Amino acid sequence: MKFLLKSPYPCLVKTNDAECELGQNDLLEIEDEKTVFIYPQNSNIIPFYINLSAPKDCERYSFFSRGEKKYVILENEPKFETKSKEKLNFSGKNVEICVENGKISFETQNRKIQCACESAGKDFSCFKIQNFACVQFENELFVFSMKENKVFHFVGEIEIDGNQISVTKKFFDSDSREKKSVFQIKEDIELESEEFVSKATSQAEKTHDLAPFKFMESIKAKDYAFATSFLSEKLKNQIDISQIQQFFGNFSAFLPISTTEFIIICGKNKNFVQFSLHDCLIDDISIDAL
């Protein structure tokens, strides 16, 4: 039996007779193998094996079929073992901050809010800005509002100057895209400015068969204005940016199957996205749940 293997993280794949390095944009064909061994480059994910002779979904991988093709998709599930606690006081009101198992929580007398934390297990600092409790990692910042009981999350290169937060997020995509955002801490946290910066992309580069891939990169970065440059005039007249946002939602990764077919991953949910091209621009998009 033949399987096509996709991974959202870089890893080394070993079979009985061969081994191969697999990245997010790679597709590995495996045929007539009973067992495959996976060695993730992420040290937070322990190595494991896949029993292809008895395909069955688990927390580390899942199977699905598309037509006559059978796919194995690895699940990105890092493991953290550390637990840290800090407490900040705001005029007699306390908030306890706990970082453990890939999550961070803020707990007051009346409420506890917990969310995913990519930097859990790494060094961090806790401090106050006005009525906000701040937890800063090297490339991640959480800001908890004592007044509103809500959390603001920032990822990227972060600079804090008084009440101003500057965030530069690098996407490491084919256009070396960066998003530069400036926020002001007042009664609430307000976005002051935001711009995308990338290397110049000529119209000739936009209109080749990689248009769907570059479109998906732009959607993942939420650079919707640039994403629409890869749409045909017909499709531009049918959908706007708000519809594109609703259509794709928030996904953590997209895995190319071909130049016009992708799997998008949002938590445990996966969708199959297919593009149709006309004159090398995207003329139609279909999305099916897997």
Short mmCIF file of C-alpha atoms in Angstrom, two decimals:
data_model
loop_
_atom_site.label_atom_id
_atom_site.label_comp_id
_atom_site.label_asym_id
_atom_site.label_seq_id
_atom_site.Cartn_x
_atom_site.Cartn_y
_atom_site.Cartn_z
CA MET A 1 0.00 0.00 0.00
CA LYS A 2 1.20 3.52 -0.81
CA PHE A 3 0.92 6.53 1.54
CA LEU A 4 1.80 10.21 1.11
CA LEU A 5 3.33 11.69 4.28
CA LYS A 6 3.03 15.38 5.26
CA SER A 7 4.44 17.07 8.35
CA PRO A 8 3.85 20.55 9.87
CA TYR A 9 7.36 20.45 11.39
CA PRO A 10 10.81 19.37 10.10
CA CYS A 11 11.75 15.79 10.90
CA LEU A 12 13.84 12.82 9.84
CA VAL A 13 11.82 9.91 8.44
CA LYS A 14 13.31 6.41 8.48
CA THR A 15 12.04 3.23 6.84
CA ASN A 16 13.68 -0.20 6.76
CA ASP A 17 15.91 0.69 3.83
CA ALA A 18 16.13 4.48 3.65
CA GLU A 19 15.92 7.78 5.47
CA CYS A 20 14.78 11.24 4.39
CA GLU A 21 14.61 14.75 5.84
CA LEU A 22 11.06 16.09 5.58
CA GLY A 23 10.03 19.77 5.78
CA GLN A 24 6.65 21.50 5.86
CA ASN A 25 6.60 22.00 2.07
CA ASP A 26 7.71 18.44 1.26
CA LEU A 27 5.59 15.45 0.32
CA LEU A 28 7.08 12.00 0.94
CA GLU A 29 5.81 8.92 -0.89
CA ILE A 30 6.00 5.69 1.13
CA GLU A 31 5.15 2.37 -0.51
CA ASP A 32 5.18 -1.24 0.75
CA GLU A 33 6.35 -0.30 4.25
CA LYS A 34 4.83 -1.63 7.47
CA THR A 35 6.55 0.75 9.91
CA VAL A 36 7.92 4.30 9.61
CA PHE A 37 10.02 5.98 12.30
CA ILE A 38 9.75 9.76 12.87
CA TYR A 39 12.53 11.82 14.51
CA PRO A 40 11.29 15.45 14.97
CA GLN A 41 13.88 18.23 14.96
CA ASN A 42 11.84 19.95 17.69
CA SER A 43 13.35 18.65 20.92
CA ASN A 44 9.98 19.06 22.66
CA ILE A 45 8.48 16.24 20.55
CA ILE A 46 9.82 12.76 21.27
CA PRO A 47 10.50 10.32 18.38
CA PHE A 48 7.76 7.84 17.51
CA TYR A 49 6.76 5.30 14.86
CA ILE A 50 3.74 4.85 12.58
CA ASN A 51 2.22 1.41 11.99
CA LEU A 52 1.15 1.61 8.34
CA SER A 53 -0.09 -1.98 8.30
CA ALA A 54 -2.91 -0.97 10.71
CA PRO A 55 -3.78 2.71 9.93
CA LYS A 56 -5.39 4.33 12.96
CA ASP A 57 -5.55 7.98 14.07
CA CYS A 58 -3.84 9.00 17.31
CA GLU A 59 -2.52 12.17 18.97
CA ARG A 60 0.69 12.07 16.90
CA TYR A 61 -0.71 11.46 13.40
CA SER A 62 -3.92 10.96 11.40
CA PHE A 63 -4.95 9.29 8.14
CA PHE A 64 -7.32 10.40 5.40
CA SER A 65 -8.04 9.60 1.76
CA ARG A 66 -8.58 11.93 -1.17
CA GLY A 67 -9.77 10.00 -4.23
CA GLU A 68 -7.41 7.06 -4.62
CA LYS A 69 -4.61 8.74 -2.65
CA LYS A 70 -3.98 7.96 1.02
CA TYR A 71 -2.32 10.54 3.28
CA VAL A 72 -0.64 10.48 6.70
CA ILE A 73 -0.54 13.87 8.47
CA LEU A 74 1.71 14.35 11.50
CA GLU A 75 0.27 16.31 14.41
CA ASN A 76 2.29 19.18 15.87
CA GLU A 77 1.99 18.62 19.61
CA PRO A 78 5.01 19.83 21.61
CA LYS A 79 5.45 18.62 25.19
CA PHE A 80 6.61 20.84 28.06
CA GLU A 81 7.44 19.74 31.57
CA THR A 82 8.17 23.00 33.42
CA LYS A 83 5.87 24.94 35.74
CA SER A 84 6.51 28.49 36.97
CA LYS A 85 4.40 30.85 39.10
CA GLU A 86 4.53 34.59 39.71
CA LYS A 87 2.20 36.97 41.55
CA LEU A 88 1.61 40.69 40.92
CA ASN A 89 -0.32 43.09 43.12
CA PHE A 90 -2.44 45.99 41.84
CA SER A 91 -3.65 48.20 44.73
CA GLY A 92 -4.58 45.18 46.84
CA LYS A 93 -5.82 43.03 43.95
CA ASN A 94 -3.61 40.08 43.05
CA VAL A 95 -3.14 38.16 39.83
CA GLU A 96 -1.32 34.83 39.87
CA ILE A 97 0.54 33.93 36.68
CA CYS A 98 1.30 30.28 35.97
CA VAL A 99 3.29 28.93 33.00
CA GLU A 100 3.21 25.15 32.42
CA ASN A 101 2.68 22.45 29.79
CA GLY A 102 2.61 24.82 26.83
CA LYS A 103 0.05 27.14 28.48
CA ILE A 104 -0.06 30.35 30.48
CA SER A 105 -2.82 31.34 32.90
CA PHE A 106 -3.83 34.52 34.72
CA GLU A 107 -5.91 33.96 37.85
CA THR A 108 -7.60 36.65 39.96
CA GLN A 109 -10.02 36.25 42.84
CA ASN A 110 -12.97 35.85 40.48
CA ARG A 111 -11.60 34.54 37.20
CA LYS A 112 -8.95 32.38 35.56
CA ILE A 113 -7.95 32.77 31.91
CA GLN A 114 -5.71 30.21 30.23
CA CYS A 115 -4.23 30.23 26.73
CA ALA A 116 -1.56 28.49 24.64
CA CYS A 117 2.02 29.70 25.05
CA GLU A 118 4.66 28.80 22.45
CA SER A 119 7.50 29.89 24.76
CA ALA A 120 6.44 27.90 27.84
CA GLY A 121 9.49 26.36 29.46
CA LYS A 122 11.73 29.31 28.55
CA ASP A 123 12.86 32.27 30.65
CA PHE A 124 10.41 35.14 31.12
CA SER A 125 9.92 38.31 33.12
CA CYS A 126 6.79 39.68 34.84
CA PHE A 127 6.13 43.39 35.29
CA LYS A 128 3.34 45.96 35.46
CA ILE A 129 2.37 48.75 33.10
CA GLN A 130 -0.46 50.84 34.55
CA ASN A 131 -3.33 48.39 35.16
CA PHE A 132 -1.85 45.60 33.05
CA ALA A 133 0.14 42.51 34.09
CA CYS A 134 2.83 41.75 31.49
CA VAL A 135 4.69 38.48 30.90
CA GLN A 136 7.49 38.80 28.36
CA PHE A 137 9.46 35.96 26.76
CA GLU A 138 12.17 36.45 24.15
CA ASN A 139 9.71 36.55 21.24
CA GLU A 140 6.31 36.46 22.92
CA LEU A 141 4.40 38.88 25.15
CA PHE A 142 1.18 38.40 27.14
CA VAL A 143 -0.60 41.42 28.62
CA PHE A 144 -3.47 40.85 31.06
CA SER A 145 -5.94 43.66 31.75
CA MET A 146 -6.92 43.74 35.43
CA LYS A 147 -9.83 46.03 34.54
CA GLU A 148 -11.31 44.00 31.68
CA ASN A 149 -10.08 40.51 32.65
CA LYS A 150 -8.79 39.78 29.15
CA VAL A 151 -5.44 38.83 27.62
CA PHE A 152 -3.58 40.45 24.73
CA HIS A 153 -1.01 38.29 22.93
CA PHE A 154 1.94 39.49 20.82
CA VAL A 155 4.49 37.38 18.92
CA GLY A 156 7.71 38.63 17.30
CA GLU A 157 10.60 40.94 18.12
CA ILE A 158 9.13 43.08 20.92
CA GLU A 159 10.28 46.44 22.24
CA ILE A 160 8.57 48.23 25.13
CA ASP A 161 9.16 51.94 25.62
CA GLY A 162 7.03 53.39 28.40
CA ASN A 163 3.44 52.80 27.32
CA GLN A 164 4.34 51.85 23.75
CA ILE A 165 4.70 48.27 22.45
CA SER A 166 6.44 47.76 19.10
CA VAL A 167 6.19 44.30 17.51
CA THR A 168 8.03 43.07 14.42
CA LYS A 169 6.80 39.66 13.33
CA LYS A 170 8.86 37.75 10.75
CA PHE A 171 7.11 35.07 8.72
CA PHE A 172 10.17 33.52 6.99
CA ASP A 173 8.13 32.95 3.84
CA SER A 174 9.12 33.25 0.19
CA ASP A 175 8.74 37.06 0.27
CA SER A 176 10.64 37.50 3.59
CA ARG A 177 7.49 39.19 4.89
CA GLU A 178 7.49 41.21 8.12
CA LYS A 179 4.60 42.85 9.94
CA LYS A 180 5.50 45.96 11.94
CA SER A 181 2.89 47.00 14.53
CA VAL A 182 2.86 49.73 17.17
CA PHE A 183 0.43 49.65 20.12
CA GLN A 184 -0.29 52.22 22.84
CA ILE A 185 -1.26 51.18 26.38
CA LYS A 186 -3.96 53.53 27.63
CA GLU A 187 -7.22 52.52 29.33
CA ASP A 188 -7.12 49.72 26.77
CA ILE A 189 -4.46 48.57 24.29
CA GLU A 190 -4.88 50.43 21.02
CA LEU A 191 -3.29 49.68 17.65
CA GLU A 192 -1.55 52.87 16.50
CA SER A 193 -0.06 51.67 13.22
CA GLU A 194 0.52 48.50 11.21
CA GLU A 195 2.30 47.79 7.95
CA PHE A 196 3.61 44.81 6.01
CA VAL A 197 7.11 44.95 4.55
CA SER A 198 8.45 42.39 2.07
CA LYS A 199 10.98 42.08 -0.70
CA ALA A 200 9.75 43.46 -4.03
CA THR A 201 7.56 41.07 -6.00
CA SER A 202 7.13 41.85 -9.66
CA GLN A 203 3.92 41.22 -11.55
CA ALA A 204 5.72 38.53 -13.55
CA GLU A 205 6.53 36.69 -10.32
CA LYS A 206 2.91 36.99 -9.18
CA THR A 207 1.48 35.44 -12.33
CA HIS A 208 3.13 32.02 -12.40
CA ASP A 209 1.96 28.66 -11.08
CA LEU A 210 3.07 29.51 -7.52
CA ALA A 211 0.24 32.05 -7.16
CA PRO A 212 -1.80 29.71 -4.88
CA PHE A 213 1.24 29.12 -2.64
CA LYS A 214 1.99 32.84 -2.32
CA PHE A 215 -1.72 33.49 -1.73
CA MET A 216 -1.72 30.97 1.15
CA GLU A 217 1.43 32.56 2.62
CA SER A 218 -0.30 35.95 2.55
CA ILE A 219 -3.48 34.59 4.17
CA LYS A 220 -1.47 32.89 6.94
CA ALA A 221 0.26 36.22 7.63
CA LYS A 222 -3.12 38.02 7.44
CA ASP A 223 -1.69 40.21 4.68
CA TYR A 224 -5.07 40.22 2.95
CA ALA A 225 -4.45 43.24 0.74
CA PHE A 226 -1.44 41.54 -0.85
CA ALA A 227 -3.33 38.23 -1.10
CA THR A 228 -5.96 39.78 -3.36
CA SER A 229 -3.25 40.61 -5.95
CA PHE A 230 -3.19 36.89 -6.82
CA LEU A 231 -6.94 36.79 -7.63
CA SER A 232 -8.43 37.15 -11.09
CA GLU A 233 -10.67 40.14 -11.76
CA LYS A 234 -13.68 37.83 -11.81
CA LEU A 235 -12.94 36.48 -8.33
CA LYS A 236 -12.10 39.94 -6.97
CA ASN A 237 -15.60 41.03 -8.00
CA GLN A 238 -17.14 38.05 -6.19
CA ILE A 239 -15.37 38.17 -2.80
CA ASP A 240 -13.88 40.88 -0.61
CA ILE A 241 -11.32 40.83 2.20
CA SER A 242 -13.90 40.19 4.95
CA GLN A 243 -15.20 37.16 3.03
CA ILE A 244 -11.65 35.85 2.57
CA GLN A 245 -11.09 36.19 6.33
CA GLN A 246 -14.29 34.26 7.05
CA PHE A 247 -13.56 31.68 4.34
CA PHE A 248 -10.13 30.68 5.70
CA GLY A 249 -10.41 31.61 9.40
CA ASN A 250 -7.31 31.26 11.56
CA PHE A 251 -5.07 28.35 10.63
CA SER A 252 -1.69 27.44 12.13
CA ALA A 253 -0.15 25.78 9.06
CA PHE A 254 -0.78 24.93 5.44
CA LEU A 255 0.76 21.90 3.74
CA PRO A 256 1.19 21.85 -0.06
CA ILE A 257 0.04 18.69 -1.82
CA SER A 258 0.59 20.15 -5.29
CA THR A 259 0.84 23.67 -6.73
CA THR A 260 -2.97 23.99 -6.51
CA GLU A 261 -3.86 21.71 -3.56
CA PHE A 262 -3.21 22.31 0.13
CA ILE A 263 -4.16 21.03 3.57
CA ILE A 264 -4.78 23.74 6.16
CA ILE A 265 -4.54 22.88 9.85
CA CYS A 266 -6.37 24.66 12.66
CA GLY A 267 -5.94 22.76 15.91
CA LYS A 268 -7.31 19.25 15.32
CA ASN A 269 -9.38 20.40 12.32
CA LYS A 270 -8.11 20.02 8.77
CA ASN A 271 -9.45 21.31 5.46
CA PHE A 272 -8.55 20.48 1.89
CA VAL A 273 -8.15 23.60 -0.29
CA GLN A 274 -8.10 23.47 -4.08
CA PHE A 275 -7.47 26.36 -6.50
CA SER A 276 -8.37 26.83 -10.15
CA LEU A 277 -6.21 29.17 -12.24
CA HIS A 278 -6.95 31.34 -15.25
CA ASP A 279 -4.08 33.20 -16.93
CA CYS A 280 -1.95 32.15 -13.92
CA LEU A 281 -4.24 33.96 -11.44
CA ILE A 282 -6.61 32.33 -8.95
CA ASP A 283 -10.04 32.10 -10.54
CA ASP A 284 -11.84 29.79 -8.07
CA ILE A 285 -11.29 28.37 -4.57
CA SER A 286 -12.93 25.35 -2.93
CA ILE A 287 -12.54 24.19 0.68
CA ASP A 288 -13.65 20.77 1.98
CA ALA A 289 -13.44 19.53 5.57
CA LEU A 290 -11.40 16.37 6.09
#
